[in-house]
mmCIF file with all atom_site columns, C-alpha atoms in Angstrom:
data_model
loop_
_atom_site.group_PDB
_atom_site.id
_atom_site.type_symbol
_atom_site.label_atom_id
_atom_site.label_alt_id
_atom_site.label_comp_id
_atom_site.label_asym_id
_atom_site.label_entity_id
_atom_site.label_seq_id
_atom_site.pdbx_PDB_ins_code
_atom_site.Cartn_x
_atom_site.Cartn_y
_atom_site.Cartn_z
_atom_site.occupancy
_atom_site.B_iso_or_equiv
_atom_site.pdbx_formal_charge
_atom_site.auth_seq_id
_atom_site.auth_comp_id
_atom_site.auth_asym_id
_atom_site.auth_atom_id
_atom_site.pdbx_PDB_model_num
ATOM 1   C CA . UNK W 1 1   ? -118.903 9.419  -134.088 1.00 44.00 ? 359 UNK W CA 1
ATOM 2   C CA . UNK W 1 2   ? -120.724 12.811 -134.634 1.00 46.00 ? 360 UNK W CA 1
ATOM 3   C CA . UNK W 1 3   ? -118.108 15.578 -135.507 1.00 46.00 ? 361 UNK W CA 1
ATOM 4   C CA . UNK W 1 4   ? -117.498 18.746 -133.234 1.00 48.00 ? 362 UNK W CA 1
ATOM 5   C CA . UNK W 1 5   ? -118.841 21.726 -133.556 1.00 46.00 ? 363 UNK W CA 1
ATOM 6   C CA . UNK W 1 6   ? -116.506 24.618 -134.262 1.00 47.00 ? 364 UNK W CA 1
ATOM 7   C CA . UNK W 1 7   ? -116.222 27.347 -131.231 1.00 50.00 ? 365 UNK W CA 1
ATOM 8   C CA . UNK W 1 8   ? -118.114 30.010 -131.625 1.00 51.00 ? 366 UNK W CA 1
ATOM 9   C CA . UNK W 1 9   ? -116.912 33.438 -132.772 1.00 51.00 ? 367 UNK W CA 1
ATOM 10  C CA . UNK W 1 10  ? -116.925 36.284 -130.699 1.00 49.00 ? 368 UNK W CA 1
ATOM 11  C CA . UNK W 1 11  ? -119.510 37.931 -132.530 1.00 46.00 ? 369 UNK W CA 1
ATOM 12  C CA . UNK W 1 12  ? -121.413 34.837 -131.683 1.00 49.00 ? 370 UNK W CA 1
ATOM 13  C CA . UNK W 1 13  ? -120.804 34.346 -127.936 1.00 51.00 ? 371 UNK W CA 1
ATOM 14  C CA . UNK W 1 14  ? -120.403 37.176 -125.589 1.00 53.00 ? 372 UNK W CA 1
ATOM 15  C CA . UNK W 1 15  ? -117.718 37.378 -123.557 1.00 61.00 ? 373 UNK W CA 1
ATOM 16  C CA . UNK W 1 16  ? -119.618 38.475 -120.774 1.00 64.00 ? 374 UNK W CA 1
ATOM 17  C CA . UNK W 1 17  ? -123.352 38.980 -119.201 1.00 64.00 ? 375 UNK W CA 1
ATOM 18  C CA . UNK W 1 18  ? -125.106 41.977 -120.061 1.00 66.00 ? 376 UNK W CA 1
ATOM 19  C CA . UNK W 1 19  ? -124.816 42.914 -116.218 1.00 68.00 ? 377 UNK W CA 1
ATOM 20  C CA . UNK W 1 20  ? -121.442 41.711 -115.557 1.00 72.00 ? 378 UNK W CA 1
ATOM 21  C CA . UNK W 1 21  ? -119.440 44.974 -114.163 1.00 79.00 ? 379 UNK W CA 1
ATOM 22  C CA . UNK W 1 22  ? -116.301 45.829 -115.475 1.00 83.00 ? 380 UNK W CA 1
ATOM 23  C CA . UNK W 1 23  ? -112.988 47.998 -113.818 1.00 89.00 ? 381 UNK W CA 1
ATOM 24  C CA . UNK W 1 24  ? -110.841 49.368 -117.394 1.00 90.00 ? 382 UNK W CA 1
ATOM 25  C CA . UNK W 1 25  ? -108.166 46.678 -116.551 1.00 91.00 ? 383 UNK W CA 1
ATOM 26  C CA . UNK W 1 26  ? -110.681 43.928 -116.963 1.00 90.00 ? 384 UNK W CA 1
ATOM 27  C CA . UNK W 1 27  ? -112.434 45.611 -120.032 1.00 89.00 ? 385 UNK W CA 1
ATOM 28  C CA . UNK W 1 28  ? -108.902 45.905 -121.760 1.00 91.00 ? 386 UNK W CA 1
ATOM 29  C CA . UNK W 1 29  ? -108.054 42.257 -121.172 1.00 91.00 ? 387 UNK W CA 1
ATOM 30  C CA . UNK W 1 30  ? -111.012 40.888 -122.134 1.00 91.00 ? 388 UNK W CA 1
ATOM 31  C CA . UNK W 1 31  ? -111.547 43.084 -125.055 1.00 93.00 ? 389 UNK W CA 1
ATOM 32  C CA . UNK W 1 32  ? -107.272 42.050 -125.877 1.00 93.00 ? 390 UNK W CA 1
ATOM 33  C CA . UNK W 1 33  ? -108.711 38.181 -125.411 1.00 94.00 ? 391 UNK W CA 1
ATOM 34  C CA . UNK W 1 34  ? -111.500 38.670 -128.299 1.00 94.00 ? 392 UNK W CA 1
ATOM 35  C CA . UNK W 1 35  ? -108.858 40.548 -130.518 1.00 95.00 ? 393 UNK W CA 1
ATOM 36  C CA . UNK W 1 36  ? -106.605 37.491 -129.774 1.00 95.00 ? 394 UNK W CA 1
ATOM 37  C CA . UNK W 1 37  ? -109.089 34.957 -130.739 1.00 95.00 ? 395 UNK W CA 1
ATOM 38  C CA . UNK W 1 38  ? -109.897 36.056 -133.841 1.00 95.00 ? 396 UNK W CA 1
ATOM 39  C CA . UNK W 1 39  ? -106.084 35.959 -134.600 1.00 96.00 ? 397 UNK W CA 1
ATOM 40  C CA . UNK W 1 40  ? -106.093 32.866 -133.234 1.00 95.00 ? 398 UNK W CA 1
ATOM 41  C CA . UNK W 1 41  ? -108.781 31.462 -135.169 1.00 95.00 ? 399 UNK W CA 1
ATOM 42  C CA . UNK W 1 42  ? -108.036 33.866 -138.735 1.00 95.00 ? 400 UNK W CA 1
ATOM 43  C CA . UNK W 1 43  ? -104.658 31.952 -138.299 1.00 95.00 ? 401 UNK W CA 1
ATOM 44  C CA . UNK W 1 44  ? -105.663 28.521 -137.577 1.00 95.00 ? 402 UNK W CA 1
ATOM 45  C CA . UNK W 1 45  ? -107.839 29.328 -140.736 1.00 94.00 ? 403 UNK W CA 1
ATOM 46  C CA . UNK W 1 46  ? -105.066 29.675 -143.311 1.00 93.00 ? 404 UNK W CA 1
ATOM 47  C CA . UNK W 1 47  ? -102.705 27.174 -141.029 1.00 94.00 ? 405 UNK W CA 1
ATOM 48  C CA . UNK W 1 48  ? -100.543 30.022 -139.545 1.00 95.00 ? 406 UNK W CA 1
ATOM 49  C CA . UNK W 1 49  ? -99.208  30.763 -135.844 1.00 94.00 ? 407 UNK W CA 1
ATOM 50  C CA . UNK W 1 50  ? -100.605 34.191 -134.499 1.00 95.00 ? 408 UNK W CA 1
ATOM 51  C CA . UNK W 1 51  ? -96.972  35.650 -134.836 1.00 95.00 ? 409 UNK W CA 1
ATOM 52  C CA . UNK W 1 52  ? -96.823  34.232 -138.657 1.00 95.00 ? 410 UNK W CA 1
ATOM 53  C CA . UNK W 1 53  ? -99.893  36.292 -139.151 1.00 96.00 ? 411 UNK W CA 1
ATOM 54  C CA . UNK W 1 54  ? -98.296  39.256 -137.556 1.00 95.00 ? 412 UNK W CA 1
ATOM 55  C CA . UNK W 1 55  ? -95.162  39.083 -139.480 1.00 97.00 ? 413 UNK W CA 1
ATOM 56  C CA . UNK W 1 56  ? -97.072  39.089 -142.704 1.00 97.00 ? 414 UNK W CA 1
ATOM 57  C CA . UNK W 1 57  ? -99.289  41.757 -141.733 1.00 95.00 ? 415 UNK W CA 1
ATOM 58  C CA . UNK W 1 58  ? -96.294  43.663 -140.699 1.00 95.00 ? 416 UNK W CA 1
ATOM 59  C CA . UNK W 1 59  ? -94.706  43.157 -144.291 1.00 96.00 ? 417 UNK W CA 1
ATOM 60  C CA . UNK W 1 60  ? -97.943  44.313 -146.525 1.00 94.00 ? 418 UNK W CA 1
ATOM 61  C CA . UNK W 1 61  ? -96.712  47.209 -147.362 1.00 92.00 ? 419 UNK W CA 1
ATOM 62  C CA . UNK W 1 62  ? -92.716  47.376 -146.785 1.00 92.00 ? 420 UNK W CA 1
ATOM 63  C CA . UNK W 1 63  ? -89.513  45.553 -146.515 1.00 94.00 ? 421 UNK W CA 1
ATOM 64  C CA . UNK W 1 64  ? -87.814  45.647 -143.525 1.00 94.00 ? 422 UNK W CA 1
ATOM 65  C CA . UNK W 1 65  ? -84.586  44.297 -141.620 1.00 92.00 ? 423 UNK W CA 1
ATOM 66  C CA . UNK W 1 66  ? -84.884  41.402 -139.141 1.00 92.00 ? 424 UNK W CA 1
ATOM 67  C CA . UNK W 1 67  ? -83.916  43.957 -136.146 1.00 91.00 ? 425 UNK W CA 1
ATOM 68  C CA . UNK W 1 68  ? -86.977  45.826 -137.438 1.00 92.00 ? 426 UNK W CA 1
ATOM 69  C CA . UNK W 1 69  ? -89.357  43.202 -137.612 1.00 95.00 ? 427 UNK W CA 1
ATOM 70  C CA . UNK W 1 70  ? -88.112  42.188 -134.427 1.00 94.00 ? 428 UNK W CA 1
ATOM 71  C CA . UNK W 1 71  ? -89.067  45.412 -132.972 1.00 93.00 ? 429 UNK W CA 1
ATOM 72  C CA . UNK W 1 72  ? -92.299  44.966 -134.626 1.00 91.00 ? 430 UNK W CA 1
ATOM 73  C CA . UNK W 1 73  ? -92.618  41.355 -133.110 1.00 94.00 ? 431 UNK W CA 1
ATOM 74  C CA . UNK W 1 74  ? -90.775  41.768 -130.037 1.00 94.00 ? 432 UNK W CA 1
ATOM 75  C CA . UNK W 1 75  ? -88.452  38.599 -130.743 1.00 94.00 ? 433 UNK W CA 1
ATOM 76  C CA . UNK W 1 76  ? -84.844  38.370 -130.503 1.00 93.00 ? 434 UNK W CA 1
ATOM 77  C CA . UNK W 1 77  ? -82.528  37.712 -133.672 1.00 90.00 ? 435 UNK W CA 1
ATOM 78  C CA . UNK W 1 78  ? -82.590  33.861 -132.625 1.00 91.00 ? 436 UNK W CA 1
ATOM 79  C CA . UNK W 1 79  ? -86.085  33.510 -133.091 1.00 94.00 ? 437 UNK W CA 1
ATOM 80  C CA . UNK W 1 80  ? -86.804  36.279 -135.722 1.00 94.00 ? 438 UNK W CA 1
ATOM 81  C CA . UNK W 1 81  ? -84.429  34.228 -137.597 1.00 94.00 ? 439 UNK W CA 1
ATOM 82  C CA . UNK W 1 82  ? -86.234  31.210 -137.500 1.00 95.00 ? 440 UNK W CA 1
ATOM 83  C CA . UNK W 1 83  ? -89.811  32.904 -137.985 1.00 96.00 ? 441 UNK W CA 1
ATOM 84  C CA . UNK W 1 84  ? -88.302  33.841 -141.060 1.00 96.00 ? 442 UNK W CA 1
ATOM 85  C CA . UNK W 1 85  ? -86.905  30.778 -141.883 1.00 96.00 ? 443 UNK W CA 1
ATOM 86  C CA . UNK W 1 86  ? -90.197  28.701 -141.870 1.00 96.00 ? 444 UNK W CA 1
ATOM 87  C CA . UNK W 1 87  ? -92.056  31.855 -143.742 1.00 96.00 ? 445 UNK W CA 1
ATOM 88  C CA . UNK W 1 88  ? -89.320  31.226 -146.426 1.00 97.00 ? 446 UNK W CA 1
ATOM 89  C CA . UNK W 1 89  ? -89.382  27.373 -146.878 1.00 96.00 ? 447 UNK W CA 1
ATOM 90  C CA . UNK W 1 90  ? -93.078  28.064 -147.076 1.00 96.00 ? 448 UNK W CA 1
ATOM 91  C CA . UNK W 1 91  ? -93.184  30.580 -149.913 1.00 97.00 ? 449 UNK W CA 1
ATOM 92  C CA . UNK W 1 92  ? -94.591  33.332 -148.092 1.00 97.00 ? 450 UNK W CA 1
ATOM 93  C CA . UNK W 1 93  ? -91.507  36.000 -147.325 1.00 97.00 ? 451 UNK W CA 1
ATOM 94  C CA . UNK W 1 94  ? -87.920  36.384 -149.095 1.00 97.00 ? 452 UNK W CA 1
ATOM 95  C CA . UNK W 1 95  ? -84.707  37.397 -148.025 1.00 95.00 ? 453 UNK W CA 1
ATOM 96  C CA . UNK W 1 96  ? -82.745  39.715 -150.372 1.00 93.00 ? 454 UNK W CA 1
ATOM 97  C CA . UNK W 1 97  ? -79.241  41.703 -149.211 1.00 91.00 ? 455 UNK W CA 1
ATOM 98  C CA . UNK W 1 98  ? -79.782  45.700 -148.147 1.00 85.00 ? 456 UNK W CA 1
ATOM 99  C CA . UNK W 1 99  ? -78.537  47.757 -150.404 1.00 86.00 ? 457 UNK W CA 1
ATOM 100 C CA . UNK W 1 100 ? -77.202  50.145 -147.190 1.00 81.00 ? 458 UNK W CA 1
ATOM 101 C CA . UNK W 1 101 ? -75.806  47.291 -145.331 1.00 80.00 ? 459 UNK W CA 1
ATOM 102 C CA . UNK W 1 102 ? -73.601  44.199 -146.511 1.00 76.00 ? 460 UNK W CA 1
ATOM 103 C CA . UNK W 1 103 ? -74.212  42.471 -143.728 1.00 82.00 ? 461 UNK W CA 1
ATOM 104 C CA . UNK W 1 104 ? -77.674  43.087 -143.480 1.00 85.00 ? 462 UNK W CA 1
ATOM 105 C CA . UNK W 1 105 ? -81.132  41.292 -145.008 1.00 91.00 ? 463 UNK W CA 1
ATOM 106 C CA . UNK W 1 106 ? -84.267  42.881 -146.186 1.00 94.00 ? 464 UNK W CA 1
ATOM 107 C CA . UNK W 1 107 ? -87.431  40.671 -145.551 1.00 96.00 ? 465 UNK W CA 1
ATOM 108 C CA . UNK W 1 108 ? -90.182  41.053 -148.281 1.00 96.00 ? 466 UNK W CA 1
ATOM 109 C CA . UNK W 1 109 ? -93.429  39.256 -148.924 1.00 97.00 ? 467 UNK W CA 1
ATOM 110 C CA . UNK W 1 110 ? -93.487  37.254 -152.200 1.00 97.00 ? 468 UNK W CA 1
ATOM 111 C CA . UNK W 1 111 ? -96.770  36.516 -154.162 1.00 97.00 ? 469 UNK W CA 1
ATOM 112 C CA . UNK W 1 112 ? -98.277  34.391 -152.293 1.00 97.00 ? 470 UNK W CA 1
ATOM 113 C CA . UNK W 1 113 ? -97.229  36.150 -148.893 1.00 97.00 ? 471 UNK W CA 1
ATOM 114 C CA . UNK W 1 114 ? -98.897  39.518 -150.290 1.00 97.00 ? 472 UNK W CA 1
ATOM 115 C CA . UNK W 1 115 ? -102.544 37.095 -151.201 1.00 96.00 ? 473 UNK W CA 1
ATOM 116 C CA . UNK W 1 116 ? -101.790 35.221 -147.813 1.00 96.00 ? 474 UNK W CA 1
ATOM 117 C CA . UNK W 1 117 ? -101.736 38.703 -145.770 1.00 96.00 ? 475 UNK W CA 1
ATOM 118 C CA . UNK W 1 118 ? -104.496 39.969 -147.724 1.00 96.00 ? 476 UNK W CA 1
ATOM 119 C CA . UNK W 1 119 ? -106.998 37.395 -147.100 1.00 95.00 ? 477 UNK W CA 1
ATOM 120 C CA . UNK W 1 120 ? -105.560 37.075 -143.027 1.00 95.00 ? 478 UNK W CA 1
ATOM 121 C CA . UNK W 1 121 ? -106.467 40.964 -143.024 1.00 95.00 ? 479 UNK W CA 1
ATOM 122 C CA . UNK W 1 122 ? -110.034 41.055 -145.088 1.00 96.00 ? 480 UNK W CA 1
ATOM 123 C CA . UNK W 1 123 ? -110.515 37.975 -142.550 1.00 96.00 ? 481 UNK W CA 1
ATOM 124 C CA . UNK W 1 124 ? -110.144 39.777 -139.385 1.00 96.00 ? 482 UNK W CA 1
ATOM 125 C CA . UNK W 1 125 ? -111.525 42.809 -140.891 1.00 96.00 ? 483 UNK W CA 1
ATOM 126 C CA . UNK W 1 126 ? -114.953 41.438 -141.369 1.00 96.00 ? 484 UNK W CA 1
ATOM 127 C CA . UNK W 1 127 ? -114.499 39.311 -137.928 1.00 95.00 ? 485 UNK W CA 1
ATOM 128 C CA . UNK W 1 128 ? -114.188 42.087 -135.731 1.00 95.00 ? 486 UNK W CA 1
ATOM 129 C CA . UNK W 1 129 ? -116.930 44.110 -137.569 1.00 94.00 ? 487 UNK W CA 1
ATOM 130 C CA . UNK W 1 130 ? -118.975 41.361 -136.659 1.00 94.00 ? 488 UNK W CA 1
ATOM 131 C CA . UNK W 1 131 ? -118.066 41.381 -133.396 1.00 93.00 ? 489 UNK W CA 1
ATOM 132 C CA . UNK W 1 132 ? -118.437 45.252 -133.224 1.00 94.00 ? 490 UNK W CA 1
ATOM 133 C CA . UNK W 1 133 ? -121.492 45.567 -135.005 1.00 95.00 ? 491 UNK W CA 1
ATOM 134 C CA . UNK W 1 134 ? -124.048 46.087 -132.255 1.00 93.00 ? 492 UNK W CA 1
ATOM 135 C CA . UNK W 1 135 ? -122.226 49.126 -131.559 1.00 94.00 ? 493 UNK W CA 1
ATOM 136 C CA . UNK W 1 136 ? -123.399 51.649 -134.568 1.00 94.00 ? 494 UNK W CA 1
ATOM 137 C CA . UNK W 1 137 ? -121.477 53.532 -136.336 1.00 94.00 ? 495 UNK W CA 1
ATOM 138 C CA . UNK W 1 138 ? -121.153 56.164 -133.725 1.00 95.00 ? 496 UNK W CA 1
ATOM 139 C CA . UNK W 1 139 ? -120.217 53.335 -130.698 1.00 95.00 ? 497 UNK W CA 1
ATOM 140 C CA . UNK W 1 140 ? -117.629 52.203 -133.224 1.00 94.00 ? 498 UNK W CA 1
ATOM 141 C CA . UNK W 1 141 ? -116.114 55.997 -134.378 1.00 95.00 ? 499 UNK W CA 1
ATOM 142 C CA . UNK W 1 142 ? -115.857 56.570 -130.165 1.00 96.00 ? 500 UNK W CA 1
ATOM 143 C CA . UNK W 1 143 ? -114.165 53.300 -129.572 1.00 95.00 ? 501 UNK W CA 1
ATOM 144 C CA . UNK W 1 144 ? -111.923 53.666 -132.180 1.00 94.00 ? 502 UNK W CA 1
ATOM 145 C CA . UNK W 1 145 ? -111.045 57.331 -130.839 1.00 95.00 ? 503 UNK W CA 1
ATOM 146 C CA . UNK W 1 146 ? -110.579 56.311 -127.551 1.00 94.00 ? 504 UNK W CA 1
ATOM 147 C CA . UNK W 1 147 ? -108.227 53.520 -128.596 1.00 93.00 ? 505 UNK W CA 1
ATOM 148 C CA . UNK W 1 148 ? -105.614 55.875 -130.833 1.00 93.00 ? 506 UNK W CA 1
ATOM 149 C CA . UNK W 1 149 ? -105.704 58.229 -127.697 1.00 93.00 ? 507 UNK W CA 1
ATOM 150 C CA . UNK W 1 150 ? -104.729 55.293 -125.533 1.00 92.00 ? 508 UNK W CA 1
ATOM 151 C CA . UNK W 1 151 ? -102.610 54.410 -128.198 1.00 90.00 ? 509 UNK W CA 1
ATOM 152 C CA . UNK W 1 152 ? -101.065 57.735 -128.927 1.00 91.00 ? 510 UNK W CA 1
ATOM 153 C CA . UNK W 1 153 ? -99.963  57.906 -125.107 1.00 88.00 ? 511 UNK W CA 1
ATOM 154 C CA . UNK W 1 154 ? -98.216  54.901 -124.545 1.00 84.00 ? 512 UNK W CA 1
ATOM 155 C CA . UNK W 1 155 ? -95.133  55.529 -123.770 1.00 68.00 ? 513 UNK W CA 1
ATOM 156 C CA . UNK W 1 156 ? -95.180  59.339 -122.718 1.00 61.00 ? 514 UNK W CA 1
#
């Protein structure tokens, strides 16, 4: 039986024809639904869930508190618990008390958490440059300005 061929990545297939018009709500959906595959498929790649990826990516560089990375995650303490649960069995995060709080956990990354995150970021990193690359540098610099002022006023 001949084996399947892998889907392609976005920087490989485009999302849509060159002519295909597009209102901002469509452009933001689509362009969330190739940001969403290549977590998907960065995931899939080092067997973690998109939200496993996330919660590593959101512990590079701190420890935090389960309400915090529930913020961060938008989960409740039910299922922030459990996240963290399956992180810890599998080597990747730690649970340690906060020094400000009895009652309270900090979440870190252990060794293998911190090389885990590392190669999930480098991964998407070079995926979405890919997918960005016919751009230039100045398509990219504008997109990524126009994002952190979208970005900057959520919320206001």
């Amino acid at each position: 039986m001949p084996t399947a061929e892998p889907p392609p990545t976005p920087a490989e297939a485009p999302l849509l024809p060159d002519d295909a018009p597009l209102n901002t709500v469509d452009a933001l959906v689509q362009l969330s639904f190739l940001v969403q595959g290549v977590l998907s498929a960065t995931g899939a790649a080092h067997d973690l869930s998109v939200i496993q990826l996330r919660l590593l990516g959101v512990l590079r560089d701190r420890r935090a508190g389960m309400l915090e990375l529930g913020r961060h995650l938008g989960l409740d303490k039910s299922s922030m618990t459990g996240l963290v649960g399956r992180a810890e069995k599998r080597g990747l995060v730690r649970r340690s008390p906060s020094p400000h709080d009895g009652r309270a956990v900090l979440v870190s990354l252990t060794e293998e958490g911190h090389r885990l995150a590392q190669e999930g970021a480098e991964e998407i990193r070079r995926r979405l440059t890919e997918a960005t690359a016919h751009l230039g540098a100045e398509g990219r610099a504008e997109l990524t300005r126009l994002v952190g002022t979208l970005l900057r006023g959520v919320g206001d």
